Amino acid sequence: MFGRRDNAIGVEDVPLAAIAESGGTPPSFYTGECSRRRPRRRPRPPAGGRARICYAVKANANLAILRLMLELGAGFDIVSAGELQRVLRAGGAGEDVVFSGVGKSVAEIDFALKVGIRCFNVESEAELERLEARARLLSRVAPVSVRVNPDVDAGTHPYISTGRRENKFGVAEGTALDMYRRAAGSHALEVRGIDCHIGSQVLELGPYAAARDRLLGIVDTLAAEGISIDHVDLGGGFAVPYDGEPGLDVETYGREVAAGVFSRGLELIVEPGRYLVAEAGVLLTRVEYLKRATREGQRNFAVVDAAMNDLLRPALYEARHAVEAVEPNDAAPLRWDVVGPVCETGDFLAMDRDLALTEGALLAVFGAGAYGMVLSSNYNGRGRAPEVLVSGGEFRVVRRRETLGDQLALEGEGR
Ligand code: LLP
């Protein structure tokens, strides 16, 4: 998708420099070019096997990306009424949607019940109680899956690990069984599926297989009691390479994890977010100043016009994103920390990178298509960067640059 022509980096047929130049200054620019190839490369379920990809909207919620996902036949995994609204605005339907998250409010539950979503992925007994009460009040039947906390270690960063017993997500096996019994006995609830999500940026298949087996064990116990489950939702979390390291191999996932669901005649749902969009996006940023070390123990800083408010991952998870100069230059390579203008020591995009840099050079920070824009903020009074979608030789702005006026409008005159 990204490649060099005349030594300058481009995306599809568009040079990244052309995108940056069209955006005015400061050009901390985003391309949200989304890979259409990923879903096509996915392993197919065996004959008669049923599978659905529910794209995790939280990874990149731009309407243009959601439209692209719809075109590709995906459903959606959402975690708020806001995300549900986005899916509907993009042309999605309730039956394409599963609703995860530990804190669904009454208003969110009511909205999703009225829209008629495919499934509520329920995360606690208290939520099941609330869901039942609201469904009864609104004369609806709520489709239910219980999110099980399988107590497996996904081997990922602690902030994005979700499937261990100390994490806030899901319920223990025994609690899940009680919840299913309650749901099966209620006219306002209908048992549909079972789900888990063990974490994000997961590379190993072992934890997925262990979680699957936990879930299938519950399916068996329930079947013996006459409670039947139709789908198994194994969540998302497929790891992508950010800087040359390996990503999760979906072919092997198909063979070693998914097959165990198909062989039981159950429908498989997966909820990848990052895997579908991360590598399709770059953050474009220009070098404002080069600040070289002058004494022992100092570091070389390339101060760029993008910051942690644009791409929070390095600051929050010490995530390593590949960074490259978009166009060649004659500078001698040096070891740089690429930092932003925000007044925080944690405001860095990359540490210890050997780069040839000049002031004014355009840099591409790779792997920014997932958890980039969605985690951005107005910290330090900064407007959010625009998003551009590239297709072949064309590109268009799919979210304009945020102005100070946009920010101030929410505060009236401050009185
Ligand atoms: N399903 C559920 C229930 C989730 O909580 C998540 C992510 C996903 C699916 C999608 O996970 P993915 O396939 O994208 O890994 N901000 C962090 C990631 C947080 C993920 C939260 N949940 C990051 O930038 O690494």
Coordinates of C-alpha atoms and ligand atoms in Angstrom, one line a residue:
M1 CA 0.0 0.0 0.0
F2 CA 2.8 2.4 0.9
G3 CA 5.8 2.5 -1.3
R4 CA 8.6 4.7 -2.6
R5 CA 8.6 6.3 -6.1
D6 CA 11.6 8.5 -7.0
N7 CA 12.6 7.7 -3.4
A8 CA 9.6 9.6 -1.9
I9 CA 6.9 7.7 0.0
G10 CA 3.4 7.5 -1.5
V11 CA 0.2 5.7 -0.7
E12 CA -1.4 3.9 -3.6
D13 CA -0.7 6.4 -6.4
V14 CA -0.5 9.5 -4.3
P15 CA 2.7 11.0 -2.9
L16 CA 2.3 11.7 0.8
A17 CA 3.9 15.2 0.2
A18 CA 1.0 16.1 -2.1
I19 CA -1.5 15.3 0.7
A20 CA 0.5 17.3 3.2
E21 CA 0.8 20.3 0.9
S22 CA -3.0 20.4 0.3
G23 CA -3.7 20.7 4.0
G24 CA -2.2 24.1 4.8
T25 CA -0.1 24.6 7.9
P26 CA 0.6 23.2 10.4
P27 CA 0.4 20.1 8.3
S28 CA 0.1 17.4 11.0
F29 CA -1.9 15.4 8.6
Y30 CA -3.5 12.1 8.6
T31 CA -4.2 9.7 5.8
G32 CA -6.9 7.2 6.6
E33 CA -6.3 5.1 3.6
C34 CA -8.1 1.9 4.5
S35 CA -7.0 -1.5 3.2
R36 CA -9.6 -3.1 1.2
R37 CA -7.3 -6.1 0.9
R38 CA -7.5 -7.3 4.4
P39 CA -11.0 -8.7 4.4
R40 CA -10.5 -10.2 0.9
R41 CA -7.5 -12.1 2.3
R42 CA -9.4 -13.6 5.1
P43 CA -9.6 -17.3 5.4
R44 CA -13.0 -18.5 4.4
P45 CA -15.1 -20.7 6.7
P46 CA -15.4 -24.3 5.6
A47 CA -18.5 -25.3 3.5
G48 CA -21.5 -24.8 5.6
G49 CA -19.6 -22.9 8.2
R50 CA -21.0 -19.6 9.4
A51 CA -18.7 -16.6 10.2
R52 CA -19.2 -12.8 10.7
I53 CA -16.6 -10.1 11.0
C54 CA -17.9 -7.3 13.3
Y55 CA -15.4 -4.5 12.8
A56 CA -14.5 -2.9 16.2
V57 CA -15.6 0.7 15.5
K58 CA -13.5 2.1 18.3
A59 CA -10.3 1.5 16.3
N60 CA -11.3 4.1 13.6
A61 CA -14.8 5.5 13.6
N62 CA -14.6 7.9 10.7
L63 CA -17.9 7.6 8.6
A64 CA -15.9 7.0 5.4
I65 CA -14.2 4.0 7.0
L66 CA -17.5 2.6 8.3
R67 CA -18.9 2.9 4.8
L68 CA -15.9 1.0 3.5
M69 CA -16.5 -1.7 6.1
L70 CA -20.1 -1.9 5.1
E71 CA -19.2 -2.2 1.4
L72 CA -16.9 -5.1 2.4
G73 CA -19.8 -6.9 4.1
A74 CA -18.7 -6.4 7.7
G75 CA -20.9 -6.0 10.8
F76 CA -19.9 -3.8 13.7
D77 CA -18.8 -4.2 17.3
I78 CA -19.7 -1.0 19.2
V79 CA -19.2 0.2 22.8
S80 CA -21.5 3.3 23.0
A81 CA -24.6 4.9 21.6
G82 CA -22.3 7.3 19.8
E83 CA -20.7 4.5 17.9
L84 CA -24.1 3.0 17.2
Q85 CA -25.2 6.4 15.8
R86 CA -22.2 6.5 13.6
V87 CA -22.9 3.0 12.2
L88 CA -26.5 4.0 11.4
R89 CA -25.3 7.3 9.8
A90 CA -22.9 5.3 7.6
G91 CA -25.9 3.2 6.4
G92 CA -25.5 0.2 8.7
A93 CA -28.4 -1.7 10.2
G94 CA -29.1 -2.8 13.8
E95 CA -28.8 -6.4 12.9
D96 CA -25.2 -5.8 11.9
V97 CA -24.3 -4.7 15.4
V98 CA -23.1 -6.3 18.6
F99 CA -22.8 -4.1 21.6
S100 CA -19.9 -4.6 24.0
G101 CA -18.7 -2.6 27.1
V102 CA -19.0 -2.7 30.9
G103 CA -20.9 0.5 31.4
K104 CA -24.0 0.6 29.1
S105 CA -26.3 3.4 30.4
V106 CA -30.1 3.1 30.5
A107 CA -30.2 5.6 27.6
E108 CA -27.8 3.5 25.6
I109 CA -29.6 0.3 26.3
D110 CA -33.0 1.9 25.3
F111 CA -31.6 3.2 22.1
A112 CA -30.0 -0.1 21.1
L113 CA -33.3 -1.9 22.0
K114 CA -35.3 0.4 19.7
V115 CA -32.8 0.1 16.9
G116 CA -33.0 -3.6 17.2
I117 CA -29.3 -4.6 17.4
R118 CA -28.1 -8.2 16.8
C119 CA -26.8 -8.8 20.3
F120 CA -26.0 -7.2 23.7
N121 CA -22.6 -8.6 24.9
V122 CA -23.5 -8.4 28.6
E123 CA -20.6 -7.9 31.0
S124 CA -22.2 -8.2 34.5
E125 CA -25.2 -9.6 36.4
A126 CA -26.2 -6.0 37.2
E127 CA -26.2 -5.2 33.5
L128 CA -28.3 -8.2 32.7
E129 CA -30.8 -7.1 35.3
R130 CA -31.0 -3.6 33.8
L131 CA -31.3 -4.9 30.3
E132 CA -34.2 -7.2 31.3
A133 CA -36.0 -4.4 33.1
R134 CA -35.6 -2.0 30.1
A135 CA -36.6 -4.6 27.6
R136 CA -39.7 -5.4 29.6
L137 CA -40.6 -1.7 29.9
L138 CA -40.2 -1.1 26.2
S139 CA -41.9 -4.4 25.3
R140 CA -38.9 -5.7 23.5
V141 CA -36.9 -8.9 23.7
A142 CA -33.2 -8.3 24.2
P143 CA -30.8 -10.6 22.4
V144 CA -28.1 -11.7 24.8
S145 CA -24.6 -13.0 24.8
V146 CA -22.6 -13.1 28.1
R147 CA -19.0 -11.9 28.0
V148 CA -16.9 -14.4 29.8
N149 CA -13.7 -13.5 31.4
P150 CA -11.7 -16.6 30.5
D151 CA -8.8 -15.8 32.8
V152 CA -6.1 -16.2 30.2
D153 CA -3.0 -14.1 29.7
A154 CA -2.9 -12.7 26.2
G155 CA 0.7 -11.7 26.7
T156 CA 0.1 -8.1 25.7
H157 CA 0.6 -4.7 27.3
P158 CA -1.2 -4.6 30.7
Y159 CA -3.4 -1.6 29.6
I160 CA -4.7 -3.6 26.6
S161 CA -5.0 -7.0 28.3
T162 CA -8.7 -7.7 29.1
G163 CA -9.1 -11.4 29.7
R164 CA -7.4 -11.9 33.1
R165 CA -9.4 -12.3 36.2
E166 CA -8.2 -9.0 37.6
N167 CA -9.5 -7.1 34.6
K168 CA -12.8 -5.3 34.7
F169 CA -14.2 -7.1 31.7
G170 CA -16.6 -10.1 31.5
V171 CA -17.7 -12.5 34.2
A172 CA -16.4 -15.7 35.7
E173 CA -17.6 -19.0 34.3
G174 CA -19.9 -19.7 37.3
T175 CA -21.5 -16.3 37.1
A176 CA -22.0 -16.7 33.3
L177 CA -23.9 -20.0 33.8
D178 CA -26.2 -18.3 36.4
M179 CA -26.8 -15.4 34.0
Y180 CA -27.7 -17.8 31.1
R181 CA -30.1 -19.6 33.4
R182 CA -31.8 -16.3 34.3
A183 CA -31.9 -15.2 30.6
A184 CA -33.4 -18.5 29.5
G185 CA -36.2 -18.1 32.0
S186 CA -37.1 -14.5 31.1
H187 CA -39.6 -13.4 28.4
A188 CA -37.7 -10.2 28.0
L189 CA -34.3 -11.9 27.2
E190 CA -33.3 -14.3 24.5
V191 CA -30.1 -16.2 24.7
R192 CA -28.1 -15.9 21.4
G193 CA -24.4 -16.2 21.9
I194 CA -21.4 -16.2 24.1
D195 CA -18.4 -13.9 23.9
C196 CA -15.0 -12.9 25.1
H197 CA -12.2 -10.5 24.1
I198 CA -8.9 -11.4 25.7
G199 CA -6.9 -8.3 24.7
S200 CA -5.4 -6.3 21.9
Q201 CA -2.3 -6.7 19.9
V202 CA -2.3 -10.4 20.7
L203 CA 0.3 -12.4 18.8
E204 CA 0.0 -15.9 20.2
L205 CA -2.8 -18.3 19.3
G206 CA -2.5 -20.3 22.5
P207 CA -4.5 -17.8 24.6
Y208 CA -7.2 -17.6 21.9
A209 CA -7.5 -21.4 21.8
A210 CA -7.7 -21.5 25.6
A211 CA -10.4 -18.9 25.7
R212 CA -12.3 -20.7 23.0
D213 CA -12.2 -23.9 25.0
R214 CA -13.5 -22.2 28.1
L215 CA -16.4 -20.8 26.1
L216 CA -17.2 -24.1 24.4
G217 CA -17.2 -25.8 27.8
I218 CA -19.9 -23.4 28.9
V219 CA -21.8 -24.0 25.7
D220 CA -21.8 -27.8 26.5
T221 CA -22.9 -27.3 30.1
L222 CA -25.8 -25.1 28.9
A223 CA -26.7 -27.5 26.2
A224 CA -27.1 -30.3 28.8
E225 CA -29.6 -28.0 30.5
G226 CA -31.5 -27.4 27.3
I227 CA -30.2 -23.8 26.8
S228 CA -28.8 -23.5 23.3
I229 CA -26.2 -21.0 22.0
D230 CA -26.0 -20.1 18.4
H231 CA -22.8 -18.0 18.1
V232 CA -19.4 -17.8 19.6
D233 CA -17.8 -14.4 19.5
L234 CA -14.1 -14.6 20.2
G235 CA -13.5 -10.8 20.1
G236 CA -10.7 -9.1 18.3
G237 CA -7.1 -8.3 19.2
F238 CA -5.2 -9.6 16.1
A239 CA -1.7 -8.2 16.3
V240 CA -0.3 -6.1 13.5
P241 CA 3.4 -5.3 12.8
Y242 CA 4.2 -1.7 13.8
D243 CA 7.9 -1.7 13.1
G244 CA 8.9 -4.8 11.3
E245 CA 7.9 -7.3 14.0
P246 CA 5.5 -10.2 13.2
G247 CA 1.8 -9.8 13.2
L248 CA -0.9 -12.5 14.0
D249 CA -1.2 -15.0 11.2
V250 CA -4.9 -15.2 10.4
E251 CA -4.5 -18.3 8.3
T252 CA -3.2 -20.2 11.3
Y253 CA -5.9 -18.5 13.5
G254 CA -8.4 -20.0 11.0
R255 CA -6.9 -23.5 11.4
E256 CA -6.1 -23.5 15.1
V257 CA -8.8 -21.4 16.6
A258 CA -11.7 -20.8 14.3
A259 CA -12.0 -24.4 13.1
G260 CA -12.9 -25.5 16.6
V261 CA -16.0 -23.3 16.5
F262 CA -17.1 -24.3 13.0
S263 CA -16.7 -28.0 13.8
R264 CA -19.4 -27.6 16.4
G265 CA -21.8 -26.1 14.0
L266 CA -21.7 -22.7 15.8
E267 CA -21.4 -19.4 14.0
L268 CA -18.1 -17.6 14.7
I269 CA -18.0 -13.9 15.2
V270 CA -14.7 -12.0 15.4
E271 CA -14.3 -8.3 16.3
P272 CA -11.0 -7.1 14.8
G273 CA -10.4 -3.4 14.8
R274 CA -6.7 -2.7 14.5
Y275 CA -6.1 -5.6 12.1
L276 CA -8.4 -4.0 9.5
V277 CA -7.2 -0.4 9.7
A278 CA -3.9 0.2 11.6
E279 CA -1.5 -0.4 8.7
A280 CA -3.7 1.6 6.3
G281 CA -3.0 4.9 8.1
V282 CA 0.0 7.2 8.5
L283 CA 0.3 10.4 10.5
L284 CA 2.1 13.0 8.5
T285 CA 4.0 15.6 10.4
R286 CA 6.7 18.2 9.6
V287 CA 9.9 18.9 11.5
E288 CA 9.7 22.3 13.2
Y289 CA 13.1 22.4 14.9
L290 CA 16.1 20.2 15.3
K291 CA 17.6 20.5 18.8
R292 CA 20.9 18.7 18.9
A293 CA 22.6 17.5 22.1
T294 CA 25.4 19.9 23.2
R295 CA 26.6 18.1 26.3
E296 CA 27.1 14.6 27.6
G297 CA 23.9 12.9 28.5
Q298 CA 21.7 15.1 26.4
R299 CA 19.6 13.7 23.6
N300 CA 18.9 14.8 20.0
F301 CA 15.3 16.1 19.6
A302 CA 13.4 16.5 16.4
V303 CA 10.5 18.7 17.4
V304 CA 7.6 18.0 15.0
D305 CA 4.2 19.6 14.6
A306 CA 2.2 16.5 15.6
A307 CA 2.0 15.5 19.2
M308 CA 0.6 13.1 21.8
N309 CA -2.8 14.8 21.3
D310 CA -2.7 13.5 17.7
L311 CA -1.3 10.0 18.4
L312 CA -1.4 9.0 22.0
R313 CA -0.1 5.4 21.6
P314 CA 3.6 6.0 22.1
A315 CA 2.9 8.1 25.3
L316 CA 0.3 5.8 26.7
Y317 CA 1.6 2.3 25.9
E318 CA 5.2 3.1 24.9
A319 CA 4.1 1.8 21.5
R320 CA 6.8 1.8 18.8
H321 CA 5.6 3.1 15.5
A322 CA 7.9 3.1 12.4
V323 CA 8.9 6.6 11.4
E324 CA 10.4 7.6 8.1
A325 CA 11.3 10.8 6.2
V326 CA 8.8 11.0 3.3
E327 CA 11.4 12.5 0.9
P328 CA 15.1 12.0 0.7
N329 CA 17.5 14.7 1.9
D330 CA 21.2 15.1 2.3
A331 CA 21.5 15.3 6.1
A332 CA 23.7 12.9 7.9
P333 CA 21.8 10.3 9.9
L334 CA 21.7 10.8 13.6
R335 CA 19.8 9.2 16.5
W336 CA 16.7 11.3 17.3
D337 CA 13.8 11.4 19.7
V338 CA 10.8 12.6 17.7
V339 CA 8.8 14.8 20.0
G340 CA 5.8 17.1 19.8
P341 CA 5.1 20.6 20.9
V342 CA 3.0 19.6 23.9
C343 CA 4.3 20.5 27.3
E344 CA 4.7 17.0 28.7
T345 CA 7.9 15.0 28.8
G346 CA 5.8 12.0 27.8
D347 CA 4.9 13.8 24.5
F348 CA 7.0 11.7 22.1
L349 CA 6.1 10.0 18.9
A350 CA 9.3 7.9 18.6
M351 CA 12.5 7.4 20.7
D352 CA 16.0 6.6 19.5
R353 CA 15.5 6.5 15.8
D354 CA 18.3 6.8 13.3
L355 CA 17.0 9.3 10.7
A356 CA 18.4 11.8 8.3
L357 CA 16.4 14.9 9.1
T358 CA 16.3 18.6 8.1
E359 CA 14.0 21.3 9.5
G360 CA 10.9 21.3 7.4
A361 CA 11.2 17.6 6.5
L362 CA 7.9 15.7 6.2
L363 CA 7.8 12.6 8.3
A364 CA 5.4 9.6 8.1
V365 CA 4.5 7.9 11.4
F366 CA 3.2 4.5 10.3
G367 CA 0.5 2.3 11.8
A368 CA -1.7 5.2 12.7
G369 CA -4.9 4.0 11.1
A370 CA -6.1 2.4 14.3
Y371 CA -6.4 4.1 17.7
G372 CA -5.0 7.3 16.2
M373 CA -7.7 9.8 15.5
V374 CA -10.1 8.2 17.9
L375 CA -7.7 8.8 20.9
S376 CA -6.9 12.4 19.9
S377 CA -7.7 15.4 22.0
N378 CA -7.6 19.2 22.2
Y379 CA -4.8 19.1 24.9
N380 CA -2.8 22.3 24.8
G381 CA -5.5 24.0 22.8
R382 CA -4.6 22.0 19.7
G383 CA -7.1 21.3 17.0
R384 CA -7.5 17.8 15.8
A385 CA -5.8 16.9 12.5
P386 CA -7.8 16.3 9.3
E387 CA -8.3 12.9 7.9
V388 CA -7.8 12.1 4.2
L389 CA -8.9 8.9 2.4
V390 CA -6.8 7.8 -0.5
S391 CA -8.2 5.6 -3.3
G392 CA -6.0 4.8 -6.3
G393 CA -4.7 8.2 -7.6
E394 CA -7.3 10.2 -5.7
F395 CA -7.6 11.5 -2.2
R396 CA -10.3 13.4 -0.4
V397 CA -10.7 15.0 3.0
V398 CA -13.1 12.8 5.1
R399 CA -12.8 15.0 8.2
R400 CA -11.7 18.6 7.9
R401 CA -9.1 20.2 10.2
E402 CA -10.7 21.3 13.5
T403 CA -10.5 25.0 14.0
L404 CA -10.3 27.1 17.2
G405 CA -13.8 28.2 16.4
D406 CA -15.0 24.6 16.6
Q407 CA -13.5 24.3 20.0
L408 CA -14.8 27.6 21.4
A409 CA -18.3 27.1 20.1
L410 CA -18.9 24.5 22.8
E411 CA -18.0 27.0 25.6
G412 CA -20.2 30.0 24.5
E413 CA -18.5 33.1 25.8
G414 CA -17.2 31.3 28.9
R415 CA -19.7 33.0 31.2
Ligands
LLP1 N1 -13.7 -6.2 20.9 C1 -13.7 -5.7 22.1 C2 -14.8 -6.0 23.1 C3 -12.7 -4.7 22.5 O1 -12.7 -4.2 23.7 C4 -11.7 -4.4 21.5 C5 -10.7 -3.4 21.8 C6 -11.8 -5.0 20.2 C7 -12.8 -5.9 19.9 C8 -10.8 -4.6 19.1 O2 -9.5 -4.9 19.4 P1 -8.4 -4.9 18.3 O3 -8.8 -5.9 17.3 O4 -8.5 -3.5 17.7 O5 -7.1 -5.1 19.0 N2 -6.1 1.8 22.4 C9 -5.4 0.5 22.4 C10 -6.3 -0.6 22.1 C11 -7.5 -0.7 23.0 C12 -8.4 -1.8 22.6 C13 -9.6 -1.8 23.3 N3 -10.5 -2.9 23.0 C14 -4.2 0.6 21.5 O6 -4.0 1.7 20.8 O7 -3.4 -0.3 21.4

